[in-house]
Structure formats: structure tokens, C-alpha cells
Amino acid sequence: MNLTAALRKSLTTSPTAAAVAYAGLVLALLAMIISSIVDILDQRAAVASAAAMLEQLDGRKAPAPGGRPADVGMPSGSAFLEGATVTVAGAALLQRVAGAVTKLGGNVLSSQLDVQGTHSKAGFVSMVASCELDQPALQPLIYDLEAGMPFLFIDQLTVQAPTTSSGEGKLRILLAVSGQWQGAK
């Protein structure tokens, strides 16, 4: 007699063995169902977490009552440096960078405007500034310059740590920034 025939004969002749086999089968199926539900809930939580992180990174806001997304995160102003001449546009660039540094509690030690540089033919105005700034304010400064209006590009960033033995003090920063000028209108 083969094994399946022997198992079938023992289950049909013994009601206890049949009940135990049935209970085991039901428990196995319940375990599979519970495991599947837990997996689905974990996947939903991961998707919700990823969506929340994406919204935070994108800076999205809730939709406005009219159904269109609110443009609250979009900076206002022109994307280009304003000014009737390249010198006025350069002054606006210097003012924008100096304003961003002082807003974060830093000092501009020196600055130099480059209106005749390699980018000037493409309509770009460049500047170099030497600044002092606290370390926690460095990342907000870079974000403010690159994410605000007018669109500015950080061409070079050199950071020197404080020279005191305690490590306290302000960072010395050499910052090269450029922005595009459309020309006289």
C-alpha cells in the first residue's frame, strides 16, 4: 500500500486524527492570511512615509480651495538680475549676496564684482565674496542663494574652519556667485 492510501485510511477510520489534521490546516491558512495582511499594512506605511518625505522635499502645500495647488513655495521676482546696465546688475548681485549673509548673522569681509569675466559674454555677472558665518547658517545661506530669486549659481565655495583650539567661532567662507543679466530692456 502506498503512503497516501495509508494516510487516507487512517483519517477516515480515526475521527480524532481527521479533526487534528483539519485544525492544523485551518491554523496554517489563518497564519498565511495574517502574514499577508501584515505585509500589506507594512507596504502601505512605507508608501505613506515615502509620500510624506517627497512632499517635504518638494515643499508642496495643500491644494487651494479652487482645486489648483497653491504656489506658496514658488519664490517671487524675476529670474534674472535686474538693472539698466551690467554695473547696476552687478550691484544688485552684490546686494543680494550681502543681504543673504547678514540675514543669517554673518559678515561680508570683502567682495569683488567681475563683469568682464569668462561668463560675461553669455550674459552672466559674477562676484566673489569673503564672509564670516556660523556653521549652522552655512546650509541655509546656500539654499537661500540658489533657491531664491533671481536665480543665482554658486560657482565656488571654499570653507575654512575656525582657527581657535576650542573649535568655536565663525567659518571663513570664500563664495563665488553668478547670475544672469538679460541686458537693457
XYZ file of C-alpha atoms in Angstrom:
185
model
C 0.000 0.000 0.000
C 1.331 3.435 -0.788
C 1.577 6.319 1.701
C -1.424 8.344 0.528
C -3.707 5.367 0.690
C -2.482 4.580 4.206
C -2.988 8.198 5.333
C -6.448 8.344 3.800
C -7.419 5.073 5.511
C -6.190 6.289 8.938
C -8.011 9.639 8.608
C -11.289 8.034 7.588
C -11.144 5.422 10.347
C -9.965 7.780 13.138
C -12.114 10.899 13.703
C -9.539 12.376 16.113
C -6.775 12.303 13.506
C -9.130 13.899 10.978
C -10.051 16.693 13.439
C -6.356 17.356 14.241
C -5.477 17.474 10.533
C -8.394 19.834 9.846
C -7.426 22.130 12.751
C -3.804 22.196 11.561
C -4.909 23.086 8.048
C -7.171 25.894 9.333
C -4.346 27.278 11.525
C -1.912 27.226 8.600
C -4.372 29.102 6.395
C -5.030 31.666 9.161
C -1.284 32.213 9.587
C -0.921 32.825 5.844
C -3.837 35.305 5.849
C -2.462 37.219 8.855
C 1.005 37.311 7.312
C -0.408 38.707 4.069
C -2.391 41.397 5.903
C 0.688 42.437 7.916
C 2.739 42.672 4.706
C 0.096 44.848 3.052
C -0.072 47.165 6.085
C 3.742 47.467 6.132
C 3.775 48.340 2.432
C 1.058 50.984 2.932
C 3.044 52.539 5.788
C 6.192 52.614 3.649
C 4.312 54.268 0.767
C 2.785 56.859 3.119
C 6.206 57.594 4.610
C 7.783 57.983 1.180
C 4.951 60.269 0.038
C 5.341 62.450 3.145
C 9.087 62.706 2.574
C 8.546 63.570 -1.095
C 6.088 66.332 -0.153
C 8.570 67.689 2.369
C 11.425 67.637 -0.160
C 9.309 69.218 -2.889
C 7.903 71.809 -0.485
C 4.379 71.098 -1.654
C 1.428 72.703 0.025
C -2.150 71.501 0.287
C -4.316 72.276 -2.747
C -6.092 75.630 -2.697
C -9.901 75.666 -2.373
C -10.262 76.110 -6.161
C -8.521 72.774 -6.731
C -5.230 74.207 -8.051
C -2.132 73.638 -5.959
C -1.014 76.707 -4.027
C 2.098 78.362 -5.415
C 3.225 79.369 -1.948
C 6.606 77.634 -2.309
C 7.488 79.413 -5.561
C 9.805 82.391 -4.967
C 8.622 85.711 -6.326
C 10.537 88.113 -8.500
C 12.471 87.987 -11.734
C 14.712 85.042 -12.509
C 17.323 87.433 -13.954
C 19.422 90.137 -12.372
C 17.682 93.498 -12.745
C 19.466 96.619 -13.925
C 19.741 99.010 -16.836
C 23.486 98.388 -17.107
C 25.759 95.497 -16.246
C 27.199 97.580 -13.403
C 23.747 98.095 -11.866
C 23.028 94.361 -12.266
C 26.356 93.639 -10.558
C 25.416 95.948 -7.691
C 22.110 94.073 -7.355
C 24.054 90.803 -7.199
C 26.378 92.171 -4.513
C 23.385 93.458 -2.553
C 21.547 90.132 -2.825
C 24.516 88.095 -1.544
C 25.388 90.573 1.215
C 21.740 90.657 2.316
C 21.573 86.863 2.492
C 24.792 86.684 4.565
C 23.779 89.415 7.032
C 20.250 87.993 7.359
C 21.826 84.825 8.765
C 24.064 86.711 11.204
C 27.232 86.750 9.124
C 29.596 89.474 7.981
C 30.817 90.236 4.476
C 34.536 90.980 4.812
C 35.179 91.838 1.178
C 33.566 91.458 -2.211
C 34.637 91.833 -5.802
C 32.464 92.141 -8.882
C 33.526 90.554 -12.190
C 31.565 91.943 -15.137
C 34.299 91.245 -17.698
C 34.917 87.567 -16.858
C 34.557 84.434 -18.955
C 30.789 84.217 -18.365
C 30.129 87.866 -19.273
C 29.692 87.103 -22.970
C 26.862 84.730 -22.104
C 25.154 87.487 -20.072
C 26.363 86.355 -16.669
C 27.597 88.659 -13.909
C 29.936 87.082 -11.343
C 31.198 88.105 -7.933
C 33.466 86.772 -5.210
C 32.778 87.481 -1.537
C 34.750 86.684 1.589
C 32.427 86.169 4.559
C 32.310 85.047 8.175
C 29.349 82.907 9.191
C 28.333 80.498 11.938
C 28.476 76.845 10.869
C 24.721 76.120 11.271
C 23.920 79.042 8.931
C 26.018 77.755 6.000
C 23.410 75.394 4.553
C 20.547 77.950 4.817
C 22.778 80.526 3.080
C 23.464 78.202 0.147
C 19.781 77.289 -0.082
C 18.711 80.944 0.056
C 21.103 81.928 -2.712
C 20.294 79.044 -5.058
C 16.556 78.678 -4.422
C 15.582 82.352 -4.263
C 15.057 84.940 -6.960
C 16.907 85.994 -9.008
C 18.378 82.613 -9.927
C 21.956 82.549 -8.689
C 24.601 79.900 -9.175
C 27.337 79.103 -6.683
C 30.431 78.641 -8.816
C 32.897 78.110 -5.968
C 32.610 77.540 -2.241
C 35.658 77.399 -0.005
C 35.144 76.978 3.734
C 37.820 77.387 6.390
C 37.085 76.094 9.883
C 37.588 78.316 12.940
C 41.246 78.560 13.966
C 40.613 78.536 17.721
C 41.578 75.433 19.672
C 38.065 75.104 21.117
C 36.572 74.878 17.630
C 34.220 77.781 18.382
C 33.943 80.797 16.161
C 32.741 81.625 12.708
C 33.593 79.868 9.489
C 35.528 81.882 6.913
C 33.885 81.429 3.543
C 35.031 82.346 0.057
C 31.963 82.353 -2.144
C 31.872 82.821 -5.929
C 28.350 83.503 -7.181
C 26.995 84.305 -10.634
C 23.636 85.330 -12.020
C 22.306 86.004 -15.493
C 21.557 89.525 -16.659
C 19.195 89.964 -19.574
C 20.592 93.293 -20.629
C 18.938 96.652 -21.009
C 15.250 96.467 -21.832
